[in-house]
Amino acid sequence: MKLAAEVKNAVTPRAALLVIGVLALQLLFIASYVGALHNPKPKDVPFGVVAPGPAGAQAADRLARLPGDPLDPRVLGDREEARRQIMEREIDGALIIDPRGTTDTLLVASGGGTVLANALNRIITEVERPQQRTVRTVDVAPASPQDFDGLSAFYLVVGWCVGGYLLASILAISAGSRPANPQRAIIRLVVLALSALLGGLGGAVIVGPVLGALPGSVAALWGLGALVVFSVGAVTLALQALTGIVGIGLAVLLIVIAGNPSAGGAFPAPMLPDFWRAIGPALPPGAGTWAARSIAYFRGDALSGAMQVLAIWAVVGTVLTLVMSAVRKRGQLTTPS
């Protein structure tokens, strides 16, 4: 009887709900990562075809009818247009058909994902073989030799994201999940901003000058890192302001469980199932990974969309944090003593 009373006293409804929430996050983590990554297949990969006369349309039609729809081909004017579109990240590869010989050229960009580049090489080789043609592969944006499978950009962004939500979580644990007033909220946001600047610089220096894992501008990566850290931290602060300590779990759900497997890190977006492909670009890990690869391998092209996504998260998180702190202060002032 005494044991039952102790259990009843220890296991409060709030504690039980938190345990159930942790279990739910655990199962969602498994479902999300395994669901996104267990069976990667190219699907509707934007792909260019260059060939003279009607041969281009015929080749594009043949590629469009491949089983499983791995490619989304479009006819391009010439090799330079194909190269330009790859570098601007409008397409992921292109086939340059040489009607005067039996060897065609496949353009890929392993900097955008080595796994996808290898998949395109395999698909085109299999398509060309029955026609007694061979393929010469040219990597127009090669991944660094120190960047195995093109994963360094993804891990860099994951580290920045971890820094953002851990800092916000520590602020909540140490000083209360909901800031008592707008002044306290501003202090937390300032601390977050300073940490974001330091974390962004540290990450950029580590992957660049220290390890040589990623080429590209250290200053550009620093700016990206600061924005990633701040946007994730601000969203975490906002979720905590809205829901209390539960906000930490919601941040994990948003950034880790939904964001990381859909980020296009291990497998670029065209190799992910539809759901993860759809949500990835709208979440900080996906936007950050895309931007980091653009800076490192694509001369900084195709950055604006990803940076806008991160900026929106940062602004929304900041505004919600400040608004909720003001609402809480007003509620405390109007509560009768």
mmCIF file of C-alpha atoms in Angstrom:
data_model
loop_
_atom_site.group_PDB
_atom_site.id
_atom_site.type_symbol
_atom_site.label_atom_id
_atom_site.label_comp_id
_atom_site.label_asym_id
_atom_site.label_seq_id
_atom_site.Cartn_x
_atom_site.Cartn_y
_atom_site.Cartn_z
ATOM 1 C CA MET A 1 0.000 0.000 0.000
ATOM 2 C CA LYS A 2 2.827 2.330 0.872
ATOM 3 C CA LEU A 3 4.577 1.577 -2.464
ATOM 4 C CA ALA A 4 1.402 2.291 -4.427
ATOM 5 C CA ALA A 5 1.017 5.618 -2.659
ATOM 6 C CA GLU A 6 4.620 6.527 -3.403
ATOM 7 C CA VAL A 7 4.161 5.655 -7.082
ATOM 8 C CA LYS A 8 0.960 7.698 -7.231
ATOM 9 C CA ASN A 9 2.702 10.623 -5.587
ATOM 10 C CA ALA A 10 5.796 10.403 -7.830
ATOM 11 C CA VAL A 11 4.056 9.837 -11.166
ATOM 12 C CA THR A 12 2.126 13.049 -11.578
ATOM 13 C CA PRO A 13 -0.058 13.650 -14.654
ATOM 14 C CA ARG A 14 2.533 16.126 -15.935
ATOM 15 C CA ALA A 15 5.356 13.604 -15.540
ATOM 16 C CA ALA A 16 3.287 10.940 -17.273
ATOM 17 C CA LEU A 17 2.571 13.252 -20.200
ATOM 18 C CA LEU A 18 6.264 14.095 -20.531
ATOM 19 C CA VAL A 19 7.186 10.395 -20.582
ATOM 20 C CA ILE A 20 4.551 9.736 -23.233
ATOM 21 C CA GLY A 21 5.873 12.690 -25.224
ATOM 22 C CA VAL A 22 9.430 11.337 -25.109
ATOM 23 C CA LEU A 23 8.208 7.927 -26.263
ATOM 24 C CA ALA A 24 6.320 9.561 -29.130
ATOM 25 C CA LEU A 25 9.412 11.511 -30.186
ATOM 26 C CA GLN A 26 11.460 8.318 -30.064
ATOM 27 C CA LEU A 27 9.077 6.479 -32.385
ATOM 28 C CA LEU A 28 8.718 9.478 -34.693
ATOM 29 C CA PHE A 29 12.513 9.683 -34.933
ATOM 30 C CA ILE A 30 12.693 6.065 -36.077
ATOM 31 C CA ALA A 31 9.784 6.438 -38.488
ATOM 32 C CA SER A 32 11.128 9.660 -40.009
ATOM 33 C CA TYR A 33 14.739 8.617 -40.532
ATOM 34 C CA VAL A 34 13.998 5.093 -41.718
ATOM 35 C CA GLY A 35 11.064 6.273 -43.810
ATOM 36 C CA ALA A 36 13.141 8.919 -45.566
ATOM 37 C CA LEU A 37 16.415 7.041 -45.987
ATOM 38 C CA HIS A 38 15.760 3.293 -46.146
ATOM 39 C CA ASN A 39 15.187 3.016 -49.906
ATOM 40 C CA PRO A 40 16.553 6.026 -51.833
ATOM 41 C CA LYS A 41 15.598 6.171 -55.504
ATOM 42 C CA PRO A 42 15.995 8.993 -58.020
ATOM 43 C CA LYS A 43 12.603 10.451 -58.884
ATOM 44 C CA ASP A 44 11.957 13.221 -61.425
ATOM 45 C CA VAL A 45 15.547 14.461 -61.278
ATOM 46 C CA PRO A 46 15.779 17.705 -63.311
ATOM 47 C CA PHE A 47 17.942 16.668 -66.259
ATOM 48 C CA GLY A 48 19.053 18.328 -69.496
ATOM 49 C CA VAL A 49 19.490 16.799 -72.956
ATOM 50 C CA VAL A 50 21.565 18.418 -75.700
ATOM 51 C CA ALA A 51 21.467 17.048 -79.248
ATOM 52 C CA PRO A 52 21.097 18.520 -82.723
ATOM 53 C CA GLY A 53 17.735 18.633 -84.492
ATOM 54 C CA PRO A 54 14.981 16.207 -83.478
ATOM 55 C CA ALA A 55 17.474 13.895 -81.751
ATOM 56 C CA GLY A 56 17.226 15.972 -78.569
ATOM 57 C CA ALA A 57 13.462 15.634 -78.270
ATOM 58 C CA GLN A 58 13.656 11.934 -79.095
ATOM 59 C CA ALA A 59 16.285 11.319 -76.423
ATOM 60 C CA ALA A 60 14.343 13.364 -73.855
ATOM 61 C CA ASP A 61 11.196 11.371 -74.619
ATOM 62 C CA ARG A 62 13.098 8.113 -74.202
ATOM 63 C CA LEU A 63 14.482 9.225 -70.846
ATOM 64 C CA ALA A 64 11.066 10.438 -69.690
ATOM 65 C CA ARG A 65 9.630 6.950 -70.263
ATOM 66 C CA LEU A 66 12.150 5.115 -68.084
ATOM 67 C CA PRO A 67 10.546 2.821 -65.493
ATOM 68 C CA GLY A 68 10.016 4.555 -62.173
ATOM 69 C CA ASP A 69 10.368 8.052 -63.698
ATOM 70 C CA PRO A 70 13.895 8.663 -62.384
ATOM 71 C CA LEU A 71 14.455 11.664 -64.679
ATOM 72 C CA ASP A 72 12.561 14.817 -65.595
ATOM 73 C CA PRO A 73 14.324 15.620 -68.887
ATOM 74 C CA ARG A 74 14.181 18.855 -70.844
ATOM 75 C CA VAL A 75 15.872 19.736 -74.153
ATOM 76 C CA LEU A 76 18.582 22.402 -73.920
ATOM 77 C CA GLY A 77 20.231 24.462 -76.639
ATOM 78 C CA ASP A 78 23.886 23.598 -76.177
ATOM 79 C CA ARG A 79 26.554 22.330 -73.810
ATOM 80 C CA GLU A 80 27.175 25.766 -72.283
ATOM 81 C CA GLU A 81 23.507 26.182 -71.405
ATOM 82 C CA ALA A 82 23.561 22.762 -69.767
ATOM 83 C CA ARG A 83 26.646 23.676 -67.749
ATOM 84 C CA ARG A 84 25.122 27.019 -66.739
ATOM 85 C CA GLN A 85 21.890 25.435 -65.535
ATOM 86 C CA ILE A 86 23.815 22.867 -63.503
ATOM 87 C CA MET A 87 25.912 25.580 -61.870
ATOM 88 C CA GLU A 88 22.774 27.603 -61.134
ATOM 89 C CA ARG A 89 21.225 24.416 -59.659
ATOM 90 C CA GLU A 90 18.280 24.396 -62.062
ATOM 91 C CA ILE A 91 19.143 20.863 -63.176
ATOM 92 C CA ASP A 92 21.248 18.105 -61.609
ATOM 93 C CA GLY A 93 22.834 16.706 -64.753
ATOM 94 C CA ALA A 94 22.803 16.733 -68.549
ATOM 95 C CA LEU A 95 23.489 14.360 -71.426
ATOM 96 C CA ILE A 96 25.392 15.804 -74.396
ATOM 97 C CA ILE A 97 24.765 13.543 -77.398
ATOM 98 C CA ASP A 98 27.400 13.396 -80.123
ATOM 99 C CA PRO A 99 25.750 12.255 -83.387
ATOM 100 C CA ARG A 100 29.143 11.939 -85.112
ATOM 101 C CA GLY A 101 30.454 9.279 -82.757
ATOM 102 C CA THR A 102 29.428 6.623 -80.250
ATOM 103 C CA THR A 103 30.547 8.383 -77.060
ATOM 104 C CA ASP A 104 28.253 10.851 -75.318
ATOM 105 C CA THR A 105 29.086 13.141 -72.407
ATOM 106 C CA LEU A 106 27.266 13.160 -69.088
ATOM 107 C CA LEU A 107 27.604 16.334 -67.009
ATOM 108 C CA VAL A 108 27.098 15.935 -63.254
ATOM 109 C CA ALA A 109 27.821 17.951 -60.108
ATOM 110 C CA SER A 110 28.980 15.797 -57.226
ATOM 111 C CA GLY A 111 29.205 18.909 -55.045
ATOM 112 C CA GLY A 112 25.422 18.797 -54.886
ATOM 113 C CA GLY A 113 25.512 15.176 -53.725
ATOM 114 C CA THR A 114 27.870 12.380 -54.706
ATOM 115 C CA VAL A 115 25.165 9.738 -54.391
ATOM 116 C CA LEU A 116 22.944 11.518 -56.914
ATOM 117 C CA ALA A 117 25.820 12.031 -59.355
ATOM 118 C CA ASN A 118 26.633 8.317 -59.180
ATOM 119 C CA ALA A 119 22.970 7.423 -59.682
ATOM 120 C CA LEU A 120 22.774 9.580 -62.813
ATOM 121 C CA ASN A 121 25.919 7.950 -64.170
ATOM 122 C CA ARG A 122 24.436 4.503 -63.598
ATOM 123 C CA ILE A 123 21.083 5.379 -65.202
ATOM 124 C CA ILE A 124 22.582 6.941 -68.321
ATOM 125 C CA THR A 125 25.131 4.139 -68.733
ATOM 126 C CA GLU A 126 22.315 1.570 -68.672
ATOM 127 C CA VAL A 127 20.264 3.585 -71.164
ATOM 128 C CA GLU A 128 23.172 3.992 -73.582
ATOM 129 C CA ARG A 129 24.432 0.416 -73.473
ATOM 130 C CA PRO A 130 21.682 -1.201 -75.634
ATOM 131 C CA GLN A 131 22.391 1.397 -78.333
ATOM 132 C CA GLN A 132 26.074 0.441 -78.430
ATOM 133 C CA ARG A 133 27.041 3.840 -77.045
ATOM 134 C CA THR A 134 29.351 4.730 -74.189
ATOM 135 C CA VAL A 135 29.306 7.585 -71.701
ATOM 136 C CA ARG A 136 32.089 9.917 -70.619
ATOM 137 C CA THR A 137 31.277 11.595 -67.296
ATOM 138 C CA VAL A 138 32.415 15.156 -66.603
ATOM 139 C CA ASP A 139 31.979 16.559 -63.083
ATOM 140 C CA VAL A 140 31.426 20.303 -63.498
ATOM 141 C CA ALA A 141 31.186 20.998 -59.752
ATOM 142 C CA PRO A 142 33.206 18.240 -58.067
ATOM 143 C CA ALA A 143 33.025 17.639 -54.345
ATOM 144 C CA SER A 144 36.213 18.254 -52.412
ATOM 145 C CA PRO A 145 38.442 15.166 -51.969
ATOM 146 C CA GLN A 146 38.145 15.860 -48.232
ATOM 147 C CA ASP A 147 34.326 15.907 -48.418
ATOM 148 C CA PHE A 148 33.309 12.241 -48.476
ATOM 149 C CA ASP A 149 30.022 11.743 -50.329
ATOM 150 C CA GLY A 150 29.422 15.497 -50.131
ATOM 151 C CA LEU A 151 28.259 15.182 -46.521
ATOM 152 C CA SER A 152 30.355 17.920 -44.906
ATOM 153 C CA ALA A 153 27.862 20.701 -45.685
ATOM 154 C CA PHE A 154 25.062 18.670 -44.101
ATOM 155 C CA TYR A 155 27.019 17.865 -40.944
ATOM 156 C CA LEU A 156 28.106 21.484 -40.664
ATOM 157 C CA VAL A 157 24.488 22.638 -40.751
ATOM 158 C CA VAL A 158 23.410 19.914 -38.324
ATOM 159 C CA GLY A 159 26.034 21.194 -35.887
ATOM 160 C CA TRP A 160 24.752 24.743 -36.245
ATOM 161 C CA CYS A 161 21.169 23.575 -35.694
ATOM 162 C CA VAL A 162 22.164 21.647 -32.581
ATOM 163 C CA GLY A 163 23.862 24.753 -31.248
ATOM 164 C CA GLY A 164 20.753 26.839 -31.822
ATOM 165 C CA TYR A 165 18.212 24.670 -30.086
ATOM 166 C CA LEU A 166 20.565 23.571 -27.281
ATOM 167 C CA LEU A 167 21.361 27.168 -26.366
ATOM 168 C CA ALA A 168 17.679 28.109 -26.352
ATOM 169 C CA SER A 169 16.904 25.016 -24.279
ATOM 170 C CA ILE A 170 19.639 25.830 -21.744
ATOM 171 C CA LEU A 171 18.299 29.365 -21.384
ATOM 172 C CA ALA A 172 14.874 27.897 -20.654
ATOM 173 C CA ILE A 173 16.128 25.347 -18.140
ATOM 174 C CA SER A 174 18.309 27.844 -16.300
ATOM 175 C CA ALA A 175 15.921 30.812 -16.206
ATOM 176 C CA GLY A 176 12.421 29.540 -16.901
ATOM 177 C CA SER A 177 10.964 28.352 -20.187
ATOM 178 C CA ARG A 178 8.823 31.460 -20.610
ATOM 179 C CA PRO A 179 10.604 34.846 -20.300
ATOM 180 C CA ALA A 180 8.960 36.909 -17.562
ATOM 181 C CA ASN A 181 8.842 40.127 -19.608
ATOM 182 C CA PRO A 182 9.953 41.600 -22.955
ATOM 183 C CA GLN A 183 13.246 42.767 -21.445
ATOM 184 C CA ARG A 184 14.137 39.195 -20.476
ATOM 185 C CA ALA A 185 13.107 38.009 -23.948
ATOM 186 C CA ILE A 186 15.360 40.618 -25.562
ATOM 187 C CA ILE A 187 18.269 39.527 -23.361
ATOM 188 C CA ARG A 188 17.797 35.917 -24.463
ATOM 189 C CA LEU A 189 17.643 36.940 -28.120
ATOM 190 C CA VAL A 190 20.808 39.031 -27.775
ATOM 191 C CA VAL A 191 22.645 36.142 -26.120
ATOM 192 C CA LEU A 192 21.413 33.905 -28.941
ATOM 193 C CA ALA A 193 22.605 36.380 -31.596
ATOM 194 C CA LEU A 194 26.087 36.630 -30.066
ATOM 195 C CA SER A 195 26.320 32.856 -29.803
ATOM 196 C CA ALA A 196 25.141 32.552 -33.418
ATOM 197 C CA LEU A 197 27.934 34.849 -34.595
ATOM 198 C CA LEU A 198 30.555 32.855 -32.699
ATOM 199 C CA GLY A 199 29.123 29.477 -33.686
ATOM 200 C CA GLY A 200 28.823 30.479 -37.332
ATOM 201 C CA LEU A 201 32.436 31.640 -37.438
ATOM 202 C CA GLY A 202 33.717 28.581 -35.592
ATOM 203 C CA GLY A 203 31.943 26.160 -37.913
ATOM 204 C CA ALA A 204 33.124 27.967 -41.041
ATOM 205 C CA VAL A 205 36.734 27.976 -39.841
ATOM 206 C CA ILE A 206 36.658 24.303 -38.847
ATOM 207 C CA VAL A 207 35.309 22.987 -42.161
ATOM 208 C CA GLY A 208 37.389 25.429 -44.204
ATOM 209 C CA PRO A 209 40.912 26.404 -43.096
ATOM 210 C CA VAL A 210 41.247 23.771 -40.338
ATOM 211 C CA LEU A 211 39.990 20.588 -42.022
ATOM 212 C CA GLY A 212 39.791 21.638 -45.671
ATOM 213 C CA ALA A 213 36.493 19.776 -45.957
ATOM 214 C CA LEU A 214 34.623 22.541 -47.783
ATOM 215 C CA PRO A 215 35.910 25.113 -50.256
ATOM 216 C CA GLY A 216 34.182 28.459 -50.699
ATOM 217 C CA SER A 217 34.145 31.742 -48.846
ATOM 218 C CA VAL A 218 34.687 31.513 -45.094
ATOM 219 C CA ALA A 219 32.875 34.836 -44.694
ATOM 220 C CA ALA A 220 29.832 33.560 -46.612
ATOM 221 C CA LEU A 221 29.721 30.357 -44.570
ATOM 222 C CA TRP A 222 30.063 32.440 -41.402
ATOM 223 C CA GLY A 223 27.038 34.523 -42.353
ATOM 224 C CA LEU A 224 25.066 31.410 -43.227
ATOM 225 C CA GLY A 225 26.018 29.725 -39.960
ATOM 226 C CA ALA A 226 25.018 32.730 -37.882
ATOM 227 C CA LEU A 227 21.620 32.794 -39.592
ATOM 228 C CA VAL A 228 21.084 29.028 -39.146
ATOM 229 C CA VAL A 229 21.967 29.120 -35.439
ATOM 230 C CA PHE A 230 19.837 32.198 -34.777
ATOM 231 C CA SER A 231 16.808 30.978 -36.749
ATOM 232 C CA VAL A 232 16.760 27.588 -35.008
ATOM 233 C CA GLY A 233 17.347 29.160 -31.581
ATOM 234 C CA ALA A 234 14.667 31.813 -32.125
ATOM 235 C CA VAL A 235 12.119 29.198 -33.156
ATOM 236 C CA THR A 236 12.986 27.135 -30.078
ATOM 237 C CA LEU A 237 12.575 30.198 -27.842
ATOM 238 C CA ALA A 238 9.219 30.914 -29.485
ATOM 239 C CA LEU A 239 7.981 27.351 -28.986
ATOM 240 C CA GLN A 240 9.018 27.515 -25.330
ATOM 241 C CA ALA A 241 7.268 30.863 -24.912
ATOM 242 C CA LEU A 242 4.115 29.300 -26.366
ATOM 243 C CA THR A 243 4.121 25.914 -24.644
ATOM 244 C CA GLY A 244 6.669 26.005 -21.821
ATOM 245 C CA ILE A 245 9.160 23.174 -21.437
ATOM 246 C CA VAL A 246 7.222 21.165 -24.041
ATOM 247 C CA GLY A 247 8.658 23.602 -26.582
ATOM 248 C CA ILE A 248 12.008 21.828 -26.357
ATOM 249 C CA GLY A 249 10.352 18.629 -27.559
ATOM 250 C CA LEU A 250 8.548 20.504 -30.313
ATOM 251 C CA ALA A 251 11.855 21.977 -31.474
ATOM 252 C CA VAL A 252 13.364 18.485 -31.607
ATOM 253 C CA LEU A 253 10.333 17.341 -33.611
ATOM 254 C CA LEU A 254 10.672 20.196 -36.076
ATOM 255 C CA ILE A 255 14.448 20.381 -36.505
ATOM 256 C CA VAL A 256 15.755 16.888 -35.748
ATOM 257 C CA ILE A 257 12.922 14.527 -36.577
ATOM 258 C CA ALA A 258 11.387 16.354 -39.548
ATOM 259 C CA GLY A 259 14.269 18.575 -40.644
ATOM 260 C CA ASN A 260 17.383 16.412 -40.671
ATOM 261 C CA PRO A 261 16.217 13.427 -42.761
ATOM 262 C CA SER A 262 14.540 15.757 -45.263
ATOM 263 C CA ALA A 263 17.553 18.085 -45.567
ATOM 264 C CA GLY A 264 19.062 16.347 -48.585
ATOM 265 C CA GLY A 265 22.229 15.503 -46.691
ATOM 266 C CA ALA A 266 22.788 11.771 -46.966
ATOM 267 C CA PHE A 267 20.639 11.659 -50.103
ATOM 268 C CA PRO A 268 19.829 14.771 -52.158
ATOM 269 C CA ALA A 269 16.187 15.799 -52.420
ATOM 270 C CA PRO A 270 15.461 14.018 -55.760
ATOM 271 C CA MET A 271 16.253 10.706 -54.044
ATOM 272 C CA LEU A 272 13.892 11.202 -51.095
ATOM 273 C CA PRO A 273 10.243 10.107 -50.856
ATOM 274 C CA ASP A 274 7.695 12.762 -51.790
ATOM 275 C CA PHE A 275 6.793 13.872 -48.258
ATOM 276 C CA TRP A 276 10.372 14.513 -47.156
ATOM 277 C CA ARG A 277 11.252 16.082 -50.494
ATOM 278 C CA ALA A 278 8.357 18.507 -50.059
ATOM 279 C CA ILE A 279 9.089 19.641 -46.500
ATOM 280 C CA GLY A 280 12.901 19.694 -46.648
ATOM 281 C CA PRO A 281 13.460 23.034 -48.409
ATOM 282 C CA ALA A 282 11.065 24.803 -45.997
ATOM 283 C CA LEU A 283 12.898 23.735 -42.823
ATOM 284 C CA PRO A 284 16.184 25.167 -41.483
ATOM 285 C CA PRO A 285 18.336 22.017 -41.957
ATOM 286 C CA GLY A 286 17.295 21.658 -45.597
ATOM 287 C CA ALA A 287 17.631 25.355 -46.402
ATOM 288 C CA GLY A 288 20.988 25.490 -44.626
ATOM 289 C CA THR A 289 22.373 22.410 -46.394
ATOM 290 C CA TRP A 290 21.319 23.734 -49.801
ATOM 291 C CA ALA A 291 22.908 27.125 -49.066
ATOM 292 C CA ALA A 292 26.157 25.623 -47.744
ATOM 293 C CA ARG A 293 26.592 23.512 -50.880
ATOM 294 C CA SER A 294 25.813 26.505 -53.076
ATOM 295 C CA ILE A 295 28.520 28.523 -51.334
ATOM 296 C CA ALA A 296 31.062 25.696 -51.435
ATOM 297 C CA TYR A 297 30.555 24.332 -54.934
ATOM 298 C CA PHE A 298 28.256 26.512 -57.030
ATOM 299 C CA ARG A 299 29.833 29.990 -56.752
ATOM 300 C CA GLY A 300 27.086 31.106 -54.381
ATOM 301 C CA ASP A 301 24.337 30.703 -56.996
ATOM 302 C CA ALA A 302 20.762 29.740 -56.064
ATOM 303 C CA LEU A 303 21.145 31.084 -52.534
ATOM 304 C CA SER A 304 18.233 33.497 -52.261
ATOM 305 C CA GLY A 305 15.431 30.998 -51.691
ATOM 306 C CA ALA A 306 17.237 29.157 -48.893
ATOM 307 C CA MET A 307 18.323 32.385 -47.201
ATOM 308 C CA GLN A 308 14.752 33.696 -47.324
ATOM 309 C CA VAL A 309 13.519 30.515 -45.625
ATOM 310 C CA LEU A 310 16.049 30.923 -42.808
ATOM 311 C CA ALA A 311 15.257 34.630 -42.452
ATOM 312 C CA ILE A 312 11.533 33.895 -42.177
ATOM 313 C CA TRP A 313 12.136 31.377 -39.391
ATOM 314 C CA ALA A 314 14.370 33.887 -37.592
ATOM 315 C CA VAL A 315 11.831 36.710 -37.851
ATOM 316 C CA VAL A 316 8.840 34.569 -36.888
ATOM 317 C CA GLY A 317 10.711 33.110 -33.909
ATOM 318 C CA THR A 318 11.837 36.536 -32.726
ATOM 319 C CA VAL A 319 8.398 38.145 -33.076
ATOM 320 C CA LEU A 320 6.582 35.282 -31.329
ATOM 321 C CA THR A 321 9.089 35.307 -28.460
ATOM 322 C CA LEU A 322 8.643 39.043 -27.912
ATOM 323 C CA VAL A 323 4.856 38.967 -28.309
ATOM 324 C CA MET A 324 4.389 36.067 -25.901
ATOM 325 C CA SER A 325 6.630 37.715 -23.295
ATOM 326 C CA ALA A 326 4.569 40.911 -23.560
ATOM 327 C CA VAL A 327 1.315 38.962 -23.244
ATOM 328 C CA ARG A 328 2.645 37.155 -20.188
ATOM 329 C CA LYS A 329 3.701 40.394 -18.522
ATOM 330 C CA ARG A 330 0.296 41.934 -19.212
ATOM 331 C CA GLY A 331 -1.376 38.870 -17.718
ATOM 332 C CA GLN A 332 0.739 39.151 -14.577
ATOM 333 C CA LEU A 333 -0.134 42.842 -14.204
ATOM 334 C CA THR A 334 -3.872 42.204 -14.516
ATOM 335 C CA THR A 335 -3.950 39.180 -12.193
ATOM 336 C CA PRO A 336 -5.544 40.179 -8.875
ATOM 337 C CA SER A 337 -3.317 39.694 -5.846
#
